[in-house]
Amino acid sequence: AHYWGSVMGLAHTYSAVLVGVQAHIIQVQADVGQGLPGLALVGLPDSALNEARDRVRAAVVNSGLKWPDKKVTVSLSPAWLPKRGSGLDVAIAIAILAAHGQLPVAEVSRILALGELGLDGSIRPAAGALATALALRRSASHSPDTIAAGPSDGRTLRAVPGLSVIDVPTLAALVARLTGEQEPDPVGDREMPTLPATLASVDEDTGRDMSEVRGQLEAKRALEIAAAGGHHVALLGRAGVGKTLLAERFPTLLPDLDDERALEVTAIHQLTGRGGNVTDGLLRRPPWFAPHHTASRAAMVGGGSDSKPSIGLVSSAHHGVLFLDEAAEFEPGVLDALREPLESGAVSIARAGFHLSLPAQFQLVIATNPCPCGNALDTHTGAQCRCTPAQRRKYLARLSGPLLDRVDVRVVLRRPSIASLRDDSSPEESAVIATRVALVREAIRHRLADTPWTSMVEVSAKELMQRWPLDVSAANALELACRDDSLRGRDRVIRVSWTIAALADRPSPNTGDVEEAVALRASEDQWVA
């Protein structure tokens, strides 16, 4: 075998470790020097990574390569970052081989290697390959320019634009590529400047459509506004009035995720295992999660132990929808844990051994009955509510005021009359409504083109008033209607009014838009009636 020189037996390459749902690029340095033969790993490796000593050595020998008969030291930098998992095996192997002179140091130094090594030298998938690609793409210009991974990870990585991917099944094949003994594969090793137009969603078609819902015109209008502006929704109504029916069809009104959001969502779901198989394409549809009301706080927002942090449903629903059916049956502490993510779009988890900040920018949809028996608000013969006013107030009080204050659209549903069913004899299909929603979102993005925001719900209250003030008549209507509302509620009314104006193709909200936005925040009296 040909040997390349290594300065003082030193070489380095790159890999990545996961902290929560984010990947951090690390440098893997290898030194082959004098001393008793052995391999030392430094840089806070965990027990699984410490086992890499035996895996890497067996893989190198079984690949027909020479293991250094010297003292080998591998440093994982930065040293303060905990290293977990077995995805650094390939990087450790090629760094050692380069330091021993069996690989060109310059070639190895521009590679980010991912994968676990089998004892036979095969390269197995690594956790968080897509998250690693996103981290590499967003990192400084001096970072490595090529990712080397196994075949299954290679198929996923090619979905990331602007990356060069080396797709190899074994360590021996990777060594052959780096030494020039094997020609690059024109299909397996290429740069993807843009995402493939034919890249399919892996979401399954639920078959649900808004045309299946007759009546409830006001509720369908409210959901269209919420979908267009990214607003949170709360639905209140007696049992069987159609709350769940409407909420389950809400995702059909949302447009497909753009390239950047699809990459983020797929990276998260690749780590959590929720949402099905993500190795054959990107998750193009917004994720949808509907946890049972017995879900714990840790399951909702995340947590876990020092050795194994867990990702909550609010992060799994990033850029999607979190639906809480029978919301008043959830533990109040679980519901109140949603208040910070709803406000900031992220959730911070602190434990003795780690501190994580996880993305959690989702739309919340709440559906609840008005009382324990579910028959309040629209009673009829045979299903009369027997709950006392105190029981109703206590039941709905499980939805705290601060939580509801963060919900932009609050709708009270009642049984549709025969006349309303007749008027809605040919309800619109979801595709028709979704087209309008997509146009409105594009119009809002165009309005915010010179800003860091993509929707009005992301704009801070200060910037909202300075850059997009309401005209005098609309401002007066807002002052009159929101005298008893909180400042947060007032700001949310303004954002909803901008969405309503965009749906009507108006450049700014008028008095009618503000009044409709106010009406969509049903008063507390309606919610306890």
Short mmCIF file of C-alpha atoms in Angstrom, two decimals:
data_model
loop_
_atom_site.label_atom_id
_atom_site.label_comp_id
_atom_site.label_asym_id
_atom_site.label_seq_id
_atom_site.Cartn_x
_atom_site.Cartn_y
_atom_site.Cartn_z
CA ALA A 1 0.00 0.00 0.00
CA HIS A 2 1.14 3.54 -0.72
CA TYR A 3 1.87 5.67 2.34
CA TRP A 4 1.38 9.43 2.52
CA GLY A 5 3.49 11.48 4.86
CA SER A 6 1.97 12.85 8.06
CA VAL A 7 3.56 15.75 9.94
CA MET A 8 4.75 14.29 13.23
CA GLY A 9 2.12 11.54 12.96
CA LEU A 10 -0.73 14.03 13.33
CA ALA A 11 -3.95 14.35 11.27
CA HIS A 12 -7.47 15.59 11.75
CA THR A 13 -10.92 15.26 10.24
CA TYR A 14 -14.43 16.30 11.26
CA SER A 15 -17.60 14.71 12.54
CA ALA A 16 -20.64 15.82 14.57
CA VAL A 17 -22.41 15.10 17.84
CA LEU A 18 -26.03 15.74 18.74
CA VAL A 19 -27.25 17.92 21.59
CA GLY A 20 -31.03 17.77 21.62
CA VAL A 21 -32.08 18.17 18.00
CA GLN A 22 -29.07 20.24 16.95
CA ALA A 23 -25.79 18.88 15.64
CA HIS A 24 -22.46 20.39 16.64
CA ILE A 25 -19.46 19.98 14.33
CA ILE A 26 -16.40 18.66 16.14
CA GLN A 27 -12.80 18.14 15.10
CA VAL A 28 -11.35 14.64 15.45
CA GLN A 29 -7.56 14.76 15.87
CA ALA A 30 -5.38 11.66 15.86
CA ASP A 31 -1.77 11.39 16.97
CA VAL A 32 0.35 8.29 16.29
CA GLY A 33 3.48 8.47 18.41
CA GLN A 34 5.95 6.59 20.54
CA GLY A 35 4.76 4.58 23.48
CA LEU A 36 3.02 1.37 24.40
CA PRO A 37 0.52 0.29 21.71
CA GLY A 38 -3.03 1.33 22.53
CA LEU A 39 -5.81 3.77 21.73
CA ALA A 40 -6.80 6.58 24.08
CA LEU A 41 -9.93 8.69 23.52
CA VAL A 42 -10.10 12.12 25.16
CA GLY A 43 -12.76 14.82 24.99
CA LEU A 44 -15.68 13.63 27.23
CA PRO A 45 -16.64 10.44 25.38
CA ASP A 46 -19.51 8.38 26.80
CA SER A 47 -19.46 4.61 27.30
CA ALA A 48 -20.75 3.87 23.76
CA LEU A 49 -18.03 6.05 22.28
CA ASN A 50 -15.36 4.46 24.45
CA GLU A 51 -16.29 1.14 22.86
CA ALA A 52 -15.13 2.64 19.55
CA ARG A 53 -11.61 1.47 20.44
CA ASP A 54 -12.48 -2.15 19.70
CA ARG A 55 -14.90 -1.45 16.82
CA VAL A 56 -12.49 0.81 14.93
CA ARG A 57 -9.51 -1.50 15.36
CA ALA A 58 -11.44 -4.58 14.15
CA ALA A 59 -12.91 -2.63 11.22
CA VAL A 60 -9.49 -1.38 10.11
CA VAL A 61 -7.87 -4.82 10.29
CA ASN A 62 -10.80 -6.59 8.59
CA SER A 63 -10.72 -4.00 5.81
CA GLY A 64 -7.21 -5.09 4.84
CA LEU A 65 -5.58 -2.00 6.35
CA LYS A 66 -2.74 -1.81 8.86
CA TRP A 67 -3.45 -0.86 12.46
CA PRO A 68 -0.67 1.29 13.97
CA ASP A 69 1.54 -0.68 16.32
CA LYS A 70 2.17 2.47 18.36
CA LYS A 71 0.48 4.67 20.89
CA VAL A 72 -2.60 6.32 19.34
CA THR A 73 -4.32 9.30 20.94
CA VAL A 74 -7.61 10.63 19.55
CA SER A 75 -8.89 14.01 20.74
CA LEU A 76 -12.50 15.11 20.24
CA SER A 77 -12.65 18.90 20.19
CA PRO A 78 -14.17 21.00 21.73
CA ALA A 79 -13.34 18.99 24.83
CA TRP A 80 -16.09 20.57 26.97
CA LEU A 81 -18.91 19.27 24.75
CA PRO A 82 -20.17 15.81 25.85
CA LYS A 83 -19.86 13.20 23.08
CA ARG A 84 -22.52 10.51 22.87
CA GLY A 85 -23.21 7.63 20.51
CA SER A 86 -21.28 5.63 17.96
CA GLY A 87 -21.54 7.97 14.95
CA LEU A 88 -17.89 9.08 15.27
CA ASP A 89 -16.42 5.67 14.35
CA VAL A 90 -15.67 6.48 10.72
CA ALA A 91 -14.09 9.84 11.57
CA ILE A 92 -11.87 8.24 14.22
CA ALA A 93 -10.78 5.53 11.78
CA ILE A 94 -9.79 7.81 8.90
CA ALA A 95 -8.06 10.28 11.26
CA ILE A 96 -5.92 7.43 12.65
CA LEU A 97 -5.17 6.09 9.16
CA ALA A 98 -4.14 9.55 7.98
CA ALA A 99 -1.93 10.09 11.03
CA HIS A 100 -0.31 6.70 10.32
CA GLY A 101 0.38 7.73 6.74
CA GLN A 102 -2.13 5.44 5.03
CA LEU A 103 -4.36 8.32 3.86
CA PRO A 104 -3.54 11.78 2.49
CA VAL A 105 -3.82 14.26 5.36
CA ALA A 106 -5.10 17.07 3.14
CA GLU A 107 -7.96 14.95 1.78
CA VAL A 108 -9.00 13.74 5.21
CA SER A 109 -8.95 17.29 6.66
CA ARG A 110 -11.73 18.44 4.32
CA ILE A 111 -14.07 15.55 5.11
CA LEU A 112 -16.85 15.33 7.67
CA ALA A 113 -17.34 11.61 8.30
CA LEU A 114 -20.46 10.06 9.79
CA GLY A 115 -21.34 6.51 10.64
CA GLU A 116 -20.92 3.57 12.94
CA LEU A 117 -18.44 0.89 11.88
CA GLY A 118 -19.27 -2.79 11.87
CA LEU A 119 -16.49 -5.21 12.76
CA ASP A 120 -16.27 -6.14 9.08
CA GLY A 121 -15.68 -2.51 8.08
CA SER A 122 -19.22 -1.78 6.89
CA ILE A 123 -20.51 1.75 7.48
CA ARG A 124 -23.84 1.86 9.27
CA PRO A 125 -26.25 4.82 9.62
CA ALA A 126 -25.56 7.53 12.17
CA ALA A 127 -28.18 9.25 14.29
CA GLY A 128 -28.99 12.74 13.07
CA ALA A 129 -27.34 12.71 9.65
CA LEU A 130 -29.70 15.38 8.34
CA ALA A 131 -29.22 17.57 11.42
CA THR A 132 -25.47 17.30 10.82
CA ALA A 133 -25.86 18.40 7.22
CA LEU A 134 -27.88 21.43 8.32
CA ALA A 135 -25.24 22.35 10.89
CA LEU A 136 -22.49 22.02 8.27
CA ARG A 137 -24.41 24.14 5.82
CA ARG A 138 -24.91 26.92 8.37
CA SER A 139 -21.36 26.84 9.74
CA ALA A 140 -18.39 29.08 8.92
CA SER A 141 -16.70 28.89 5.52
CA HIS A 142 -13.56 27.16 6.88
CA SER A 143 -15.55 24.03 7.77
CA PRO A 144 -15.25 20.81 5.73
CA ASP A 145 -16.86 20.86 2.30
CA THR A 146 -17.76 17.16 1.89
CA ILE A 147 -19.72 14.64 3.94
CA ALA A 148 -18.79 10.97 3.86
CA ALA A 149 -21.48 8.55 5.03
CA GLY A 150 -23.02 5.16 4.46
CA PRO A 151 -25.46 4.49 1.61
CA SER A 152 -28.69 5.02 3.58
CA ASP A 153 -27.48 8.30 5.10
CA GLY A 154 -26.14 9.35 1.71
CA ARG A 155 -29.61 9.17 0.17
CA THR A 156 -30.95 11.45 2.89
CA LEU A 157 -28.03 13.88 2.76
CA ARG A 158 -28.45 14.49 -0.96
CA ALA A 159 -31.69 16.30 -0.12
CA VAL A 160 -29.65 19.15 1.38
CA PRO A 161 -28.70 21.73 -1.25
CA GLY A 162 -25.12 22.92 -1.53
CA LEU A 163 -23.43 19.84 -0.08
CA SER A 164 -21.05 17.36 -1.66
CA VAL A 165 -21.75 13.81 -0.48
CA ILE A 166 -19.50 10.74 -0.64
CA ASP A 167 -21.68 7.65 -0.50
CA VAL A 168 -19.66 4.53 0.41
CA PRO A 169 -20.73 1.19 1.91
CA THR A 170 -17.47 0.26 3.66
CA LEU A 171 -14.36 1.73 5.22
CA ALA A 172 -12.24 0.11 2.51
CA ALA A 173 -14.30 1.84 -0.19
CA LEU A 174 -13.89 5.20 1.56
CA VAL A 175 -10.12 4.69 1.78
CA ALA A 176 -10.02 3.82 -1.93
CA ARG A 177 -11.91 7.02 -2.74
CA LEU A 178 -9.64 9.21 -0.64
CA THR A 179 -6.46 7.69 -2.09
CA GLY A 180 -7.71 7.95 -5.66
CA GLU A 181 -7.75 4.20 -6.24
CA GLN A 182 -11.49 4.32 -6.94
CA GLU A 183 -13.08 6.82 -9.29
CA PRO A 184 -15.86 9.01 -7.86
CA ASP A 185 -19.37 7.81 -8.55
CA PRO A 186 -21.07 10.48 -10.71
CA VAL A 187 -24.44 9.61 -9.17
CA GLY A 188 -23.46 8.82 -5.60
CA ASP A 189 -21.02 11.74 -5.16
CA ARG A 190 -22.41 15.02 -6.38
CA GLU A 191 -23.43 18.44 -5.23
CA MET A 192 -27.14 19.24 -5.14
CA PRO A 193 -27.61 22.99 -5.72
CA THR A 194 -31.36 22.77 -5.26
CA LEU A 195 -33.78 20.25 -3.87
CA PRO A 196 -35.13 17.75 -6.41
CA ALA A 197 -38.49 18.87 -7.71
CA THR A 198 -39.78 15.31 -7.55
CA LEU A 199 -38.78 14.75 -3.92
CA ALA A 200 -41.94 13.28 -2.45
CA SER A 201 -43.48 13.72 0.94
CA VAL A 202 -43.46 10.68 3.17
CA ASP A 203 -46.65 11.78 4.89
CA GLU A 204 -49.61 9.54 4.23
CA ASP A 205 -52.75 11.07 2.79
CA THR A 206 -55.36 11.00 5.55
CA GLY A 207 -58.24 11.38 3.10
CA ARG A 208 -59.86 14.06 5.27
CA ASP A 209 -61.34 17.11 3.60
CA MET A 210 -63.10 20.24 4.83
CA SER A 211 -65.93 19.59 2.36
CA GLU A 212 -67.07 16.80 4.68
CA VAL A 213 -68.10 19.42 7.25
CA ARG A 214 -71.48 21.01 6.60
CA GLY A 215 -72.65 24.06 8.45
CA GLN A 216 -70.29 25.75 10.94
CA LEU A 217 -69.49 28.47 8.41
CA GLU A 218 -68.14 30.79 11.09
CA ALA A 219 -65.82 28.09 12.43
CA LYS A 220 -64.52 27.27 8.94
CA ARG A 221 -63.90 30.95 8.31
CA ALA A 222 -61.98 31.16 11.60
CA LEU A 223 -59.83 28.16 10.69
CA GLU A 224 -59.04 29.67 7.29
CA ILE A 225 -57.88 32.87 8.99
CA ALA A 226 -55.81 30.86 11.46
CA ALA A 227 -54.20 28.83 8.67
CA ALA A 228 -53.40 31.94 6.63
CA GLY A 229 -51.79 33.82 9.51
CA GLY A 230 -50.33 31.00 11.63
CA HIS A 231 -52.61 31.82 14.57
CA HIS A 232 -53.49 29.56 17.49
CA VAL A 233 -57.09 28.33 17.71
CA ALA A 234 -59.43 27.27 20.53
CA LEU A 235 -62.78 25.59 19.80
CA LEU A 236 -65.49 25.41 22.46
CA GLY A 237 -68.78 23.56 22.01
CA ARG A 238 -71.02 20.81 23.26
CA ALA A 239 -70.15 17.18 22.66
CA GLY A 240 -70.70 16.12 19.06
CA VAL A 241 -70.97 19.62 17.61
CA GLY A 242 -67.99 19.06 15.28
CA LYS A 243 -64.94 20.43 17.12
CA THR A 244 -62.72 17.41 16.47
CA LEU A 245 -64.10 17.02 12.95
CA LEU A 246 -62.99 20.56 12.10
CA ALA A 247 -59.67 20.37 13.93
CA GLU A 248 -58.60 17.15 12.22
CA ARG A 249 -59.14 18.81 8.84
CA PHE A 250 -57.23 21.95 9.76
CA PRO A 251 -53.87 20.59 8.45
CA THR A 252 -55.41 20.16 4.98
CA LEU A 253 -55.61 23.96 4.76
CA LEU A 254 -51.88 24.43 5.35
CA PRO A 255 -49.42 24.68 2.44
CA ASP A 256 -46.46 22.35 2.02
CA LEU A 257 -43.31 23.24 3.90
CA ASP A 258 -40.66 25.14 1.98
CA ASP A 259 -37.17 23.71 1.54
CA GLU A 260 -35.64 25.10 4.72
CA ARG A 261 -38.56 24.16 6.98
CA ALA A 262 -38.87 20.72 5.41
CA LEU A 263 -35.21 20.07 6.19
CA GLU A 264 -35.64 21.21 9.81
CA VAL A 265 -38.77 19.11 10.34
CA THR A 266 -37.28 16.01 8.74
CA ALA A 267 -34.11 16.37 10.82
CA ILE A 268 -36.16 16.46 14.04
CA HIS A 269 -38.31 13.51 13.04
CA GLN A 270 -35.26 11.53 12.03
CA LEU A 271 -34.04 11.88 15.61
CA THR A 272 -37.33 11.26 17.40
CA GLY A 273 -38.58 8.42 15.20
CA ARG A 274 -42.02 10.05 15.13
CA GLY A 275 -43.80 10.56 11.85
CA GLY A 276 -42.73 7.42 10.01
CA ASN A 277 -39.79 6.64 7.74
CA VAL A 278 -37.86 9.72 6.61
CA THR A 279 -34.99 8.09 4.73
CA ASP A 280 -36.59 8.24 1.28
CA GLY A 281 -37.54 11.92 1.16
CA LEU A 282 -38.43 15.03 3.12
CA LEU A 283 -41.51 15.57 5.25
CA ARG A 284 -43.24 18.13 3.08
CA ARG A 285 -46.54 18.24 4.97
CA PRO A 286 -46.66 20.14 8.29
CA PRO A 287 -46.44 17.62 11.14
CA TRP A 288 -49.60 16.90 13.13
CA PHE A 289 -49.68 15.57 16.67
CA ALA A 290 -52.74 14.90 18.83
CA PRO A 291 -51.61 13.53 22.21
CA HIS A 292 -54.01 11.83 24.61
CA HIS A 293 -55.10 13.94 27.57
CA THR A 294 -53.08 11.71 29.92
CA ALA A 295 -49.79 12.93 28.38
CA SER A 296 -47.22 14.04 30.95
CA ARG A 297 -45.40 17.34 31.08
CA ALA A 298 -42.12 15.68 30.05
CA ALA A 299 -43.82 14.05 27.06
CA MET A 300 -45.26 17.41 26.02
CA VAL A 301 -42.26 19.74 26.37
CA GLY A 302 -39.35 17.32 26.76
CA GLY A 303 -37.02 16.48 29.60
CA GLY A 304 -35.37 13.18 30.39
CA SER A 305 -32.35 12.37 32.52
CA ASP A 306 -28.81 13.70 32.41
CA SER A 307 -27.66 10.73 30.38
CA LYS A 308 -30.54 10.75 27.90
CA PRO A 309 -32.42 13.98 27.13
CA SER A 310 -35.83 13.51 25.52
CA ILE A 311 -37.54 15.62 22.87
CA GLY A 312 -41.14 16.66 23.58
CA LEU A 313 -44.17 16.82 21.34
CA VAL A 314 -43.92 20.61 21.05
CA SER A 315 -40.59 20.16 19.26
CA SER A 316 -41.86 17.26 17.16
CA ALA A 317 -44.71 19.57 16.06
CA HIS A 318 -42.22 22.28 14.99
CA HIS A 319 -43.61 24.07 11.89
CA GLY A 320 -46.78 21.99 12.27
CA VAL A 321 -49.85 21.60 14.45
CA LEU A 322 -50.33 20.39 18.03
CA PHE A 323 -53.97 19.43 18.62
CA LEU A 324 -55.24 19.05 22.18
CA ASP A 325 -58.62 17.35 22.08
CA GLU A 326 -60.61 17.41 25.32
CA ALA A 327 -58.14 20.07 26.47
CA ALA A 328 -59.84 20.62 29.84
CA GLU A 329 -59.06 16.99 30.71
CA PHE A 330 -55.30 17.62 30.50
CA GLU A 331 -53.47 18.27 33.74
CA PRO A 332 -53.33 22.06 34.31
CA GLY A 333 -49.55 21.85 34.78
CA VAL A 334 -49.17 20.24 31.34
CA LEU A 335 -51.21 23.00 29.69
CA ASP A 336 -49.37 25.78 31.50
CA ALA A 337 -46.05 24.32 30.34
CA LEU A 338 -47.09 25.35 26.83
CA ARG A 339 -47.19 29.04 27.69
CA GLU A 340 -43.48 29.76 27.14
CA PRO A 341 -43.18 27.81 23.85
CA LEU A 342 -46.27 29.57 22.50
CA GLU A 343 -44.68 32.93 23.25
CA SER A 344 -41.06 32.32 22.23
CA GLY A 345 -41.27 29.49 19.68
CA ALA A 346 -38.73 27.46 21.66
CA VAL A 347 -38.54 25.42 24.84
CA SER A 348 -35.62 25.50 27.26
CA ILE A 349 -34.85 22.36 29.28
CA ALA A 350 -32.36 22.57 32.14
CA ARG A 351 -31.04 19.58 34.09
CA ALA A 352 -27.97 19.08 36.25
CA GLY A 353 -26.03 17.57 33.36
CA PHE A 354 -27.27 19.58 30.36
CA HIS A 355 -29.13 22.63 29.13
CA LEU A 356 -31.08 22.41 25.88
CA SER A 357 -32.95 24.93 23.81
CA LEU A 358 -35.27 23.09 21.43
CA PRO A 359 -37.29 24.63 18.58
CA ALA A 360 -41.05 24.64 19.17
CA GLN A 361 -42.69 26.94 16.65
CA PHE A 362 -46.07 25.29 16.18
CA GLN A 363 -49.74 26.14 15.85
CA LEU A 364 -51.83 25.13 18.82
CA VAL A 365 -55.39 23.92 18.24
CA ILE A 366 -57.52 23.37 21.36
CA ALA A 367 -60.91 21.69 21.48
CA THR A 368 -62.91 21.32 24.67
CA ASN A 369 -66.40 20.74 25.97
CA PRO A 370 -68.02 23.55 27.99
CA CYS A 371 -68.71 21.39 31.05
CA PRO A 372 -68.05 17.91 32.50
CA CYS A 373 -71.17 16.39 30.92
CA GLY A 374 -70.54 18.14 27.58
CA ASN A 375 -74.13 19.28 27.05
CA ALA A 376 -73.92 22.94 27.95
CA LEU A 377 -74.27 25.78 25.39
CA ASP A 378 -76.89 24.50 22.94
CA THR A 379 -78.94 22.00 24.88
CA HIS A 380 -81.87 20.11 23.40
CA THR A 381 -84.43 17.62 24.63
CA GLY A 382 -82.81 14.44 25.88
CA ALA A 383 -79.33 15.93 26.38
CA GLN A 384 -79.77 18.71 28.90
CA CYS A 385 -76.84 19.92 30.95
CA ARG A 386 -77.13 19.08 34.64
CA CYS A 387 -73.89 20.77 35.66
CA THR A 388 -74.10 23.73 38.01
CA PRO A 389 -72.60 27.09 37.02
CA ALA A 390 -69.85 26.51 39.56
CA GLN A 391 -68.99 23.15 37.97
CA ARG A 392 -68.81 24.72 34.53
CA ARG A 393 -66.52 27.52 35.73
CA LYS A 394 -64.29 25.04 37.55
CA TYR A 395 -64.10 22.82 34.47
CA LEU A 396 -63.10 25.59 32.07
CA ALA A 397 -60.80 27.13 34.68
CA ARG A 398 -58.45 24.22 33.95
CA LEU A 399 -57.63 26.24 30.82
CA SER A 400 -55.80 29.08 32.53
CA GLY A 401 -56.27 32.69 31.56
CA PRO A 402 -52.60 33.19 30.55
CA LEU A 403 -52.84 30.18 28.20
CA LEU A 404 -56.05 31.37 26.52
CA ASP A 405 -54.61 34.87 26.30
CA ARG A 406 -51.99 33.47 23.93
CA VAL A 407 -54.68 32.00 21.64
CA ASP A 408 -55.56 34.41 18.83
CA VAL A 409 -58.79 32.79 17.60
CA ARG A 410 -61.38 31.50 20.07
CA VAL A 411 -64.58 30.16 18.55
CA VAL A 412 -67.79 29.01 20.24
CA LEU A 413 -69.51 26.32 18.15
CA ARG A 414 -73.24 25.61 18.30
CA ARG A 415 -75.42 23.09 16.57
CA PRO A 416 -75.95 24.18 12.95
CA SER A 417 -79.52 25.02 12.07
CA ILE A 418 -81.38 23.47 9.16
CA ALA A 419 -81.11 26.80 7.35
CA SER A 420 -77.33 26.90 7.74
CA LEU A 421 -77.04 23.33 6.49
CA ARG A 422 -79.11 24.28 3.48
CA ASP A 423 -76.91 27.32 2.80
CA ASP A 424 -73.81 25.10 2.99
CA SER A 425 -75.12 22.35 0.72
CA SER A 426 -71.95 22.48 -1.44
CA PRO A 427 -69.10 23.18 1.02
CA GLU A 428 -65.68 24.17 -0.31
CA GLU A 429 -63.01 21.53 -0.58
CA SER A 430 -59.81 21.87 1.40
CA ALA A 431 -57.79 22.38 -1.80
CA VAL A 432 -59.78 25.52 -2.67
CA ILE A 433 -59.30 27.02 0.79
CA ALA A 434 -55.65 25.97 0.85
CA THR A 435 -55.05 27.87 -2.40
CA ARG A 436 -56.32 31.07 -0.81
CA VAL A 437 -54.22 30.40 2.29
CA ALA A 438 -51.08 29.92 0.20
CA LEU A 439 -51.70 33.19 -1.67
CA VAL A 440 -52.16 35.09 1.59
CA ARG A 441 -48.99 33.64 3.09
CA GLU A 442 -47.08 34.64 -0.02
CA ALA A 443 -48.51 38.17 0.15
CA ILE A 444 -47.49 38.48 3.80
CA ARG A 445 -43.98 37.18 3.02
CA HIS A 446 -43.73 39.78 0.26
CA ARG A 447 -44.74 42.51 2.73
CA LEU A 448 -42.05 41.30 5.15
CA ALA A 449 -39.42 40.76 2.45
CA ASP A 450 -36.90 43.21 3.95
CA THR A 451 -37.32 41.91 7.50
CA PRO A 452 -36.16 38.76 9.36
CA TRP A 453 -39.79 37.60 9.69
CA THR A 454 -41.98 35.51 7.41
CA SER A 455 -45.38 36.01 9.07
CA MET A 456 -47.09 38.72 11.11
CA VAL A 457 -47.29 36.49 14.21
CA GLU A 458 -43.48 36.58 14.42
CA VAL A 459 -43.27 40.39 14.45
CA SER A 460 -42.67 41.94 17.88
CA ALA A 461 -45.32 44.28 19.28
CA LYS A 462 -42.96 47.26 19.10
CA GLU A 463 -42.07 46.68 15.46
CA LEU A 464 -45.73 46.00 14.65
CA MET A 465 -46.81 49.44 15.87
CA GLN A 466 -43.83 51.29 14.38
CA ARG A 467 -43.71 49.73 10.92
CA TRP A 468 -47.36 48.90 10.33
CA PRO A 469 -49.56 51.29 12.32
CA LEU A 470 -53.34 51.08 11.88
CA ASP A 471 -55.20 53.97 10.33
CA VAL A 472 -57.16 56.31 12.61
CA SER A 473 -60.58 54.64 12.26
CA ALA A 474 -59.22 51.12 12.72
CA ALA A 475 -57.13 52.26 15.72
CA ASN A 476 -60.18 53.85 17.33
CA ALA A 477 -62.18 50.64 16.82
CA LEU A 478 -59.35 48.69 18.42
CA GLU A 479 -59.18 51.02 21.44
CA LEU A 480 -62.93 50.81 21.96
CA ALA A 481 -63.11 47.00 21.69
CA CYS A 482 -59.96 46.07 23.61
CA ARG A 483 -60.25 48.30 26.66
CA ASP A 484 -60.58 45.28 28.96
CA ASP A 485 -58.17 43.01 27.10
CA SER A 486 -54.50 42.52 27.96
CA LEU A 487 -51.75 44.19 25.98
CA ARG A 488 -50.83 40.78 24.58
CA GLY A 489 -54.44 40.21 23.52
CA ARG A 490 -54.53 43.63 21.87
CA ASP A 491 -51.39 42.83 19.87
CA ARG A 492 -52.86 39.52 18.76
CA VAL A 493 -56.03 41.23 17.58
CA ILE A 494 -53.86 43.50 15.42
CA ARG A 495 -52.07 40.51 13.90
CA VAL A 496 -55.34 38.73 13.15
CA SER A 497 -56.75 41.88 11.54
CA TRP A 498 -53.72 42.00 9.22
CA THR A 499 -54.42 38.41 8.18
CA ILE A 500 -58.09 39.22 7.53
CA ALA A 501 -57.06 42.21 5.41
CA ALA A 502 -54.66 40.02 3.42
CA LEU A 503 -57.46 37.50 2.76
CA ALA A 504 -59.55 40.35 1.38
CA ASP A 505 -56.55 41.61 -0.68
CA ARG A 506 -56.46 44.91 1.19
CA PRO A 507 -53.15 46.71 1.82
CA SER A 508 -54.02 47.36 5.49
CA PRO A 509 -56.81 46.51 7.96
CA ASN A 510 -59.94 48.61 8.04
CA THR A 511 -62.51 48.97 10.81
CA GLY A 512 -64.40 45.86 9.73
CA ASP A 513 -61.23 43.75 9.83
CA VAL A 514 -60.48 44.89 13.37
CA GLU A 515 -64.05 44.18 14.48
CA GLU A 516 -63.93 40.66 13.01
CA ALA A 517 -60.58 40.03 14.71
CA VAL A 518 -62.06 41.17 18.02
CA ALA A 519 -65.08 38.90 17.53
CA LEU A 520 -62.76 35.96 16.93
CA ARG A 521 -61.39 36.40 20.46
CA ALA A 522 -64.56 35.22 22.17
CA SER A 523 -65.04 36.93 25.49
CA GLU A 524 -64.69 35.13 28.80
CA ASP A 525 -68.44 35.38 29.32
CA GLN A 526 -69.04 33.28 26.20
CA TRP A 527 -66.59 30.63 27.39
CA VAL A 528 -68.36 30.13 30.72
CA ALA A 529 -71.96 30.62 29.56
#
